[in-house]
Short mmCIF file of C-alpha atoms and ligand atoms in Angstrom, two decimals:
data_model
loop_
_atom_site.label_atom_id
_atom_site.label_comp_id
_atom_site.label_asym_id
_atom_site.label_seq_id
_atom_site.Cartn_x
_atom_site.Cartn_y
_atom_site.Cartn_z
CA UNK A 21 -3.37 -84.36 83.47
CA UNK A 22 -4.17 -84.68 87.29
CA UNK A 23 -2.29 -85.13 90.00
CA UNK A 24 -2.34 -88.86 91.57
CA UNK A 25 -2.64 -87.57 95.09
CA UNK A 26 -6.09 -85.58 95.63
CA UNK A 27 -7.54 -84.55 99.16
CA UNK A 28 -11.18 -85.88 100.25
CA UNK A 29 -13.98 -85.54 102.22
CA UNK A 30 -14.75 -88.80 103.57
CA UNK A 31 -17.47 -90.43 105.71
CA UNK A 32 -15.29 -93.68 107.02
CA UNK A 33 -16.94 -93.83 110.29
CA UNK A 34 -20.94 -94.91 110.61
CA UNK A 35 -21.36 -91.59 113.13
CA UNK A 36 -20.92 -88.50 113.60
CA UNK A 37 -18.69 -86.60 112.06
CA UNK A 38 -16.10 -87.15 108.81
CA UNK A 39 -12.43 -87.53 108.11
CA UNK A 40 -9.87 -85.67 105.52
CA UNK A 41 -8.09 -88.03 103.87
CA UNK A 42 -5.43 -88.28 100.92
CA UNK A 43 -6.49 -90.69 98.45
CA UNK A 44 -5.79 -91.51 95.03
CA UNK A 45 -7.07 -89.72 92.16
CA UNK A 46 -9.81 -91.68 90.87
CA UNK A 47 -9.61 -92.86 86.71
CA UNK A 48 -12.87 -92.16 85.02
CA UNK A 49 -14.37 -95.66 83.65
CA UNK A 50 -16.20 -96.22 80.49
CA UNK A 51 -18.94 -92.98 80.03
CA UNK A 52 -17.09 -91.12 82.84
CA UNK A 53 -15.36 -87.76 82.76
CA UNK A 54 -12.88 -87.21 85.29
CA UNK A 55 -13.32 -83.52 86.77
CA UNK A 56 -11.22 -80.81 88.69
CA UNK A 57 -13.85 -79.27 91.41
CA UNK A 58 -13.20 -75.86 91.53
CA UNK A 59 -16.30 -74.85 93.56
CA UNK A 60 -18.44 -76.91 95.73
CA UNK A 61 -21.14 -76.21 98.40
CA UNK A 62 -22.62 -77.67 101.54
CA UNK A 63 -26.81 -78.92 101.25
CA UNK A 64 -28.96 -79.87 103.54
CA UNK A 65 -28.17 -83.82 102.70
CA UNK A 66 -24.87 -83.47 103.55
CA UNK A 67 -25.37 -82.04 107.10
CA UNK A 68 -27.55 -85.06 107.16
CA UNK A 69 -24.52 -87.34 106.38
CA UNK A 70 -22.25 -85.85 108.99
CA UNK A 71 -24.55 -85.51 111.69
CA UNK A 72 -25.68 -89.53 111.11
CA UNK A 73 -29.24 -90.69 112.00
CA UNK A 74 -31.37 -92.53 110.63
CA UNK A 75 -32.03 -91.84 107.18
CA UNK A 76 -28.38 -91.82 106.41
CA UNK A 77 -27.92 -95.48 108.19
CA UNK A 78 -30.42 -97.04 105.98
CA UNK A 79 -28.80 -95.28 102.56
CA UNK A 80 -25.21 -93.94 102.89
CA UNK A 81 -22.50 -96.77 101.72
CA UNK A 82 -19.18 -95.73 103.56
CA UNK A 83 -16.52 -95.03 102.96
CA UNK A 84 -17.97 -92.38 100.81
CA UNK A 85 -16.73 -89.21 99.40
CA UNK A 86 -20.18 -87.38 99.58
CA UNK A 87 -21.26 -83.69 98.28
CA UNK A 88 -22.77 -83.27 95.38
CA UNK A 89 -23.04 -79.23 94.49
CA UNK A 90 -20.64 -78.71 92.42
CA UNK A 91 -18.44 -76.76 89.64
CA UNK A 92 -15.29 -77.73 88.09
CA UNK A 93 -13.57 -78.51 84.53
CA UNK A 94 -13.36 -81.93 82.44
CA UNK A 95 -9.52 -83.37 82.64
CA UNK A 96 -9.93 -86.48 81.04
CA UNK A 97 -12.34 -88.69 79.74
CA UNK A 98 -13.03 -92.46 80.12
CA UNK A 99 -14.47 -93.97 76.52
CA UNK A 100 -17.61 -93.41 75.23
CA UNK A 101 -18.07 -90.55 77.34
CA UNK A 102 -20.29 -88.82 74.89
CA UNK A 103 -19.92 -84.95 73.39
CA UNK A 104 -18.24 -84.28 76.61
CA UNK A 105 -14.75 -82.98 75.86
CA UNK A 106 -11.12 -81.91 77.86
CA UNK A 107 -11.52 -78.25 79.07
CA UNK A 108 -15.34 -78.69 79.36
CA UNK A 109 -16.30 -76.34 82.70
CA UNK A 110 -19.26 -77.80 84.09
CA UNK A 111 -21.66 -78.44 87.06
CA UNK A 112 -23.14 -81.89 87.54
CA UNK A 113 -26.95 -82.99 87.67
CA UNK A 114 -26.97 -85.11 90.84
CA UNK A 115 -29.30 -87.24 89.86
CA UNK A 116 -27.68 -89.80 87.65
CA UNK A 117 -30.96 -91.19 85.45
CA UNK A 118 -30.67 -94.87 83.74
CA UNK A 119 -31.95 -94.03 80.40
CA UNK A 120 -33.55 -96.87 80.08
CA UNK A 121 -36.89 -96.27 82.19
CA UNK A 122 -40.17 -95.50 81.55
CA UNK A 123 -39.79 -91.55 82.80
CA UNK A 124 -36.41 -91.37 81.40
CA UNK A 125 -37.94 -92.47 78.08
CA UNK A 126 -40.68 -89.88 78.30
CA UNK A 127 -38.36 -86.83 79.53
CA UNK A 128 -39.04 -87.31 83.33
CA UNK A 129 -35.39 -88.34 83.84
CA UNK A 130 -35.56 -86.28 87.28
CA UNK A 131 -37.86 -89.10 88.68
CA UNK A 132 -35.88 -92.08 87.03
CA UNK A 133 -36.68 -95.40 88.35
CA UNK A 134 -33.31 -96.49 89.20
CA UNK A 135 -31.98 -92.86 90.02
CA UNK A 136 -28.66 -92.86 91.71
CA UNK A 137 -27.70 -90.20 93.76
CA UNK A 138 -24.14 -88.34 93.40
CA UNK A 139 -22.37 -87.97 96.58
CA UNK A 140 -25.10 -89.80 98.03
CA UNK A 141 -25.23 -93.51 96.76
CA UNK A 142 -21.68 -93.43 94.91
CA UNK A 143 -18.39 -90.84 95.53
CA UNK A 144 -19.10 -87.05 94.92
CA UNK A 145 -17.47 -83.64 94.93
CA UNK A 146 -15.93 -82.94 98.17
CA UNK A 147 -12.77 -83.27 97.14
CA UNK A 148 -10.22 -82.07 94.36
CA UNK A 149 -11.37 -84.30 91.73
CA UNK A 150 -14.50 -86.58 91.19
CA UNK A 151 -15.61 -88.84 88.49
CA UNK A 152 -19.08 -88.75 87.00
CA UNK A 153 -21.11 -90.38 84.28
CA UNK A 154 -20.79 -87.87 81.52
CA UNK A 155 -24.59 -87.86 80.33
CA UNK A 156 -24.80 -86.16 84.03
CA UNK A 157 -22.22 -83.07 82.87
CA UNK A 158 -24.07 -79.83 81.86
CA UNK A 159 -21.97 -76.97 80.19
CA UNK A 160 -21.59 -73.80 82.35
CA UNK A 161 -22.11 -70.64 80.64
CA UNK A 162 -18.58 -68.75 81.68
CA UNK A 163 -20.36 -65.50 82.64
CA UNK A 164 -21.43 -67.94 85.30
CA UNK A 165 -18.18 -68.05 88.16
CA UNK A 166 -17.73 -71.33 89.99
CA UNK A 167 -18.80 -70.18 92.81
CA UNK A 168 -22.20 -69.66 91.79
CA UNK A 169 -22.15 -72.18 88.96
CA UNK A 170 -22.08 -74.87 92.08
CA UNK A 171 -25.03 -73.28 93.51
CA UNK A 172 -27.44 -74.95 90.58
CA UNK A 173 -28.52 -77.84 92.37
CA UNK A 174 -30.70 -75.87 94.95
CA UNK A 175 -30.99 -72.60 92.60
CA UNK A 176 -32.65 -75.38 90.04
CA UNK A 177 -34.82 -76.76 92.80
CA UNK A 178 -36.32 -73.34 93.24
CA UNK A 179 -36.45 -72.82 89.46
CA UNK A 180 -38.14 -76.22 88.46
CA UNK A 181 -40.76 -75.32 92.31
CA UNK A 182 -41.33 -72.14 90.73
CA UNK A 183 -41.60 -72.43 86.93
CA UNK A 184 -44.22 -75.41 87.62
CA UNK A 185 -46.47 -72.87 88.99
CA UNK A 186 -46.04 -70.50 86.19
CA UNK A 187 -46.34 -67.62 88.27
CA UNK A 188 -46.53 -64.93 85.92
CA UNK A 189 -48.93 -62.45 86.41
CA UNK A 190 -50.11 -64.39 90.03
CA UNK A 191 -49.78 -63.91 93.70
CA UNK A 192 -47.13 -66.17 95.09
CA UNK A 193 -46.60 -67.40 98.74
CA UNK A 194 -43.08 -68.48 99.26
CA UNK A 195 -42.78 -70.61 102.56
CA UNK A 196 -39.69 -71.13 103.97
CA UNK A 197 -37.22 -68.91 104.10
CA UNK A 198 -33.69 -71.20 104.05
CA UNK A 199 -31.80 -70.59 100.82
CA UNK A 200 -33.91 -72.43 98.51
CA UNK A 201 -37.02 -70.39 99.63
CA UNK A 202 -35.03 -67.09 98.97
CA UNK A 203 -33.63 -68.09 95.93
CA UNK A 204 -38.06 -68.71 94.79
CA UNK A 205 -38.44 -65.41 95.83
CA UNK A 206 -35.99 -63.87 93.38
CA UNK A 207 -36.79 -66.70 90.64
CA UNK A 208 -40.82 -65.93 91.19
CA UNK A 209 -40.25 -61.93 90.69
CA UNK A 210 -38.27 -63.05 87.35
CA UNK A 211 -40.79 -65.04 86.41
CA UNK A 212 -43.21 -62.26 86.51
CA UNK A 213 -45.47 -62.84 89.68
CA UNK A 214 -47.36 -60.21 90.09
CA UNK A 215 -47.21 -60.17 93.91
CA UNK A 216 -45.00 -62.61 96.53
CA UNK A 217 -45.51 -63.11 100.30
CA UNK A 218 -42.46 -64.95 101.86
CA UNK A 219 -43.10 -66.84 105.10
CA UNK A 220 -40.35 -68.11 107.27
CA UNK A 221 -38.99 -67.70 110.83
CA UNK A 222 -35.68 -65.69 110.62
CA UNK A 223 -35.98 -61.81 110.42
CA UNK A 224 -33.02 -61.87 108.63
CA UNK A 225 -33.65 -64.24 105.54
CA UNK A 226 -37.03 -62.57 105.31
CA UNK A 227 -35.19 -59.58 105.09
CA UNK A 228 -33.54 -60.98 102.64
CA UNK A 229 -36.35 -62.84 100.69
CA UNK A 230 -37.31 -58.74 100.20
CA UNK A 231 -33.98 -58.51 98.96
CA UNK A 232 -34.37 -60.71 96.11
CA UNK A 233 -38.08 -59.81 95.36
CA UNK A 234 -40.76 -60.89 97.92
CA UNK A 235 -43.33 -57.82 98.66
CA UNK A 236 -44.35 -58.47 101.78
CA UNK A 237 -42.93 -60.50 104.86
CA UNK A 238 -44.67 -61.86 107.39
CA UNK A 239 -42.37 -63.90 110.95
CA UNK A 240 -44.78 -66.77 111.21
CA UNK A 241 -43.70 -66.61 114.83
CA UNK A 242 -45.10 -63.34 115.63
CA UNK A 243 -48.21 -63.46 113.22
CA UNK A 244 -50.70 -65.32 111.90
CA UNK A 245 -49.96 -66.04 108.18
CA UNK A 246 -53.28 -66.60 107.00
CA UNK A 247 -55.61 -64.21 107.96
CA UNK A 248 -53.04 -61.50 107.36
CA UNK A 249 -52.58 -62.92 103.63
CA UNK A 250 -56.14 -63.70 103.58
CA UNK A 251 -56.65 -59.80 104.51
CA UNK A 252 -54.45 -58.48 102.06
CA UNK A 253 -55.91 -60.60 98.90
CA UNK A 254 -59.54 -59.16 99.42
CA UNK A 255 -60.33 -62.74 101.38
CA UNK A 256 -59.54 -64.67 98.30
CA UNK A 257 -55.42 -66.15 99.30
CA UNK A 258 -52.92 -66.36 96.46
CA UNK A 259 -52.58 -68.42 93.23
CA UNK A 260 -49.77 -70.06 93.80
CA UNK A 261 -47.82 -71.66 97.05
CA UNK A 262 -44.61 -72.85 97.24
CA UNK A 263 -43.94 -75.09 99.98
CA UNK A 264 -40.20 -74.84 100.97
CA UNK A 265 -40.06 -76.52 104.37
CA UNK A 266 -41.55 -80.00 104.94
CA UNK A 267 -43.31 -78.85 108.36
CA UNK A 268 -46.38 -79.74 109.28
CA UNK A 269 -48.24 -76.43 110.02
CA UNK A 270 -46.41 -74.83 107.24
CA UNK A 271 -47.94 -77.32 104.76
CA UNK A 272 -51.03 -76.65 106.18
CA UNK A 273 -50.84 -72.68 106.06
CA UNK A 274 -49.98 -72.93 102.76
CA UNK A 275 -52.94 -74.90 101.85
CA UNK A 276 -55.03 -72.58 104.10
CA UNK A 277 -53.37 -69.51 102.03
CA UNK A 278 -54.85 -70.71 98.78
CA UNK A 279 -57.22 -69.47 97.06
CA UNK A 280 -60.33 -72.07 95.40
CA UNK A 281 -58.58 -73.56 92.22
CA UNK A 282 -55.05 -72.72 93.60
CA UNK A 283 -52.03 -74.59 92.49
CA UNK A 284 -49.10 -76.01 95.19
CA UNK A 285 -45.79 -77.54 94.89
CA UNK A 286 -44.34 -79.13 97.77
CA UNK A 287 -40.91 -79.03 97.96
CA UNK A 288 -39.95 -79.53 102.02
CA UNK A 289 -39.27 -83.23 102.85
CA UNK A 290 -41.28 -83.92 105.80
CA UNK A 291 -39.86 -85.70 108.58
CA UNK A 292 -42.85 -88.77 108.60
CA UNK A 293 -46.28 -88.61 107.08
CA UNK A 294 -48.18 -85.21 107.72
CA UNK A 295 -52.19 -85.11 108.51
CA UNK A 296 -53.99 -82.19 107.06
CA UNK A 297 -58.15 -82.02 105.97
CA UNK A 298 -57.89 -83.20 102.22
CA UNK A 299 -61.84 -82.78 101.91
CA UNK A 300 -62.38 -79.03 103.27
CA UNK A 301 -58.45 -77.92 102.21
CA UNK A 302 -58.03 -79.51 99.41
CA UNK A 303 -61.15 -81.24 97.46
CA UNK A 304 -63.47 -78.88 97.99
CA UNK A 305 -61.40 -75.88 97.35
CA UNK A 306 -59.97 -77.86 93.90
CA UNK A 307 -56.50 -77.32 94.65
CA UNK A 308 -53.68 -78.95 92.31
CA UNK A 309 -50.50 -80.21 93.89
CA UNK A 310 -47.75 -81.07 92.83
CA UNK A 311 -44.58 -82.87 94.53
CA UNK A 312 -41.18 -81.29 92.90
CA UNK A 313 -38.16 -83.61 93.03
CA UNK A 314 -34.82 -82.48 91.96
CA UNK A 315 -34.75 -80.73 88.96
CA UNK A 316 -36.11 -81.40 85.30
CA UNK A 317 -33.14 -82.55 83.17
CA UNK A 318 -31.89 -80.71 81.83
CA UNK A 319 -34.81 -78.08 80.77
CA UNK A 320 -34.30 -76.43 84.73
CA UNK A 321 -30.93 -75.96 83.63
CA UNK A 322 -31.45 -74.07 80.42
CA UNK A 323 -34.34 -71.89 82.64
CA UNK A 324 -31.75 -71.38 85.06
CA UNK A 325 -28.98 -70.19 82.42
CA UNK A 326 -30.72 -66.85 81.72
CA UNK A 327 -31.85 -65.94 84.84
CA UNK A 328 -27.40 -66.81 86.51
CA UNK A 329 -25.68 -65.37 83.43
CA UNK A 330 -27.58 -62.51 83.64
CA UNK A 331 -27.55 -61.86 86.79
CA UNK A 332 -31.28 -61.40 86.58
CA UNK A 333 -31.36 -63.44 90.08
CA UNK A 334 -28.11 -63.25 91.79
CA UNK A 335 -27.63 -66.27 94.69
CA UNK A 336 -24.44 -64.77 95.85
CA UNK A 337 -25.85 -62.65 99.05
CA UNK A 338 -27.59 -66.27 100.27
CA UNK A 339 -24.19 -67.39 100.77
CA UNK A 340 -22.37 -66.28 103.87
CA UNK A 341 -19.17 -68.50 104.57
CA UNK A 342 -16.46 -69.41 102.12
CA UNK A 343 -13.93 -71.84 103.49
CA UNK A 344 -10.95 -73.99 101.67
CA UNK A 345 -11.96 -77.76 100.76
CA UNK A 346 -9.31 -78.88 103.98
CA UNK A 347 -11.15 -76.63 105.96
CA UNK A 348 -14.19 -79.21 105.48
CA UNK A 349 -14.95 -79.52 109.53
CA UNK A 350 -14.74 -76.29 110.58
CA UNK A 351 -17.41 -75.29 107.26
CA UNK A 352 -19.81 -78.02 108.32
CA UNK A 353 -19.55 -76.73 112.46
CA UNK A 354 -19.94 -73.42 111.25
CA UNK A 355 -23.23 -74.54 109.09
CA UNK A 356 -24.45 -76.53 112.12
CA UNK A 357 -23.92 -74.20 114.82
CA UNK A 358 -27.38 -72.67 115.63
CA UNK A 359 -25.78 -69.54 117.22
CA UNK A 360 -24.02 -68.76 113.26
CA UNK A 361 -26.32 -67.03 110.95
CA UNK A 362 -25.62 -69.19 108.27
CA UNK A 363 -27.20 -69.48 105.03
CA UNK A 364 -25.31 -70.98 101.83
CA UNK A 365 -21.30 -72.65 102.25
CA UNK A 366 -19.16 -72.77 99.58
CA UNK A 367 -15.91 -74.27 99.29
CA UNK A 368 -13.41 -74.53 97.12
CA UNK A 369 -9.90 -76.72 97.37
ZN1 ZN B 26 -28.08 -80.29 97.33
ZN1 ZN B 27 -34.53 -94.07 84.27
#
């Protein structure tokens, strides 16, 4: 049974900023499982949330527990909640799909229609227990610990980015090198690429992108991606592009990095709409691309099973800080602070 009292991570005020708060334990209602987090980590979204801004004004109810990367274990269950069962340790696809759709009805639940968003649109995991909509649970293997098990929600983005590429046997460009781009340079090298370039702005993620697979490196702020890729691929570019960071001239590298008939997932949210020369970059050279959103539900997470439990790709050098759940502020200054070389935060209560 849990405890009545839990601890929370809670966005009261519409600024800057969040509060720690005692609240009640929260019952889980009809399809709901009520879970114990016992790992959760910090994305990009929720530094969006505390900082405040825009995007968070127009879509972030408050008060709202947010966070959404999470592992924990099922302690009760609301009715009808499925196969799910007491004891069940799990991690929790964020994005909660109706069922009812057209793409939920033909297996593209990740792009549901009426998609709510854990920790985003309703209550989510920063805090000692959370509720969920069962169908949302997936099964950890336990060779998997918590504290990786939480990292699936990006580690799947860089699986479902990578594996709709199939890289095997190609030349890969991984831009970006924030924790999703270094987790695709690990997940591409598993996959079988053949060769992978990994293009960022940090010389010490790039290092690390080597690390977890990447062949070659290349500081976009000291040299010119393209014609040194270009070089080194005969004057052809690579297969395959994955496009981790939503900036402009980094979109348009990694179009320019292509090679004719080339294939290129975007992944990076741009800030507004981005202008780049469709007819000479991409018409002519008969790209494909493809947006990736979230992860594919749940076949990601079975790709993603193999390559965790193991250990064929491990996440755990991406993440740098580990901080208790009432620790929450310091976690998110430490994250924020641009003079920290941060990568992944984990946090557990
Ligand atoms: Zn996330
Ligand atoms: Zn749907």
């Amino acid at each position: 049974m849990a405890k009545k009292k839990m601890l929370a991570v809670m966005k009261t005020a519409r600024a800057y900023g969040c509060e720690l708060r005692e609240v009640d334990v929260p019952r889980p209602g009809p399809g709901e499982a009520l879970v114990r987090t016992l790992a959760c980590s910090i994305c990009g979204t929720d530094k969006h949330i505390y900082k405040w801004g825009a995007w968070a004004e127009k879509r972030i109810p408050t008060p709202l527990i947010f966070g959404h990367e999470c592992a924990g274990e099922v302690v009760e269950l609301g009715p009808d909640a499925g196969d799910a069962a007491v004891g069940d340790y799990v991690s929790v696809e964020c994005h909660v799909f109706c069922n009812r759709c057209r793409q939920c009805a033909s297996g593209l639940r990740h792009i549901c229609r009426d998609v709510k968003i854990f920790g985003v649109d309703f209550n989510g995991c920063f805090a000692e227990y959370f509720t969920v909509p069962a169908r949302c649970l997936w099964k950890n293997d336990p060779r998997i610990e918590p504290e990786v098990a939480c990292l699936q929600d990006p580690f799947g983005n860089a699986t479902f980015t990578v594996s709709s590429c199939e890289v095997s046997g190609k030349t890969v460009a991984v831009v970006g090198d924030g924790p999703i781009g270094i987790y695709a340079a690990g997940i591409a090298r598993a996959f079988g690429a053949r060769r992978i370039f990994g293009l960022g702005l940090v010389d010490s993620k790039l290092a690390m992108m080597k690390q977890f697979g990447a062949d070659e490196v290349i500081n976009v702020k000291r040299r010119d991606p393209v014609s040194e890729i270009m070089a080194a691929t005969k004057g052809e570019g690579v297969d395959v592009s994955l496009e981790m960071t939503g900036a402009a001239p980094a979109i348009n590298q990694a179009i320019a990095i292509l090679r004719r008939g080339g294939k290129m997932a975007l992944f990076g949210l741009p800030d507004g709409p981005v202008s780049m020369d469709i007819a000479e970059g991409v018409i002519f050279k008969g790209l494909t691309l493809l947006g990736i959103n979230g992860r594919e539900v749940f076949n990601t997470w079975e790709e993603m099973l193999p390559l965790l439990a193991e250990k064929r790709v491990d996440p755990r050098p991406v993440t740098t800080h580990k901080f208790k759940l009432a620790d929450f502020v310091k976690a998110m200054e430490t994250g924020l602070d641009p003079n920290v070389d941060s990568g992944k935060i984990v946090l557990a209560p």
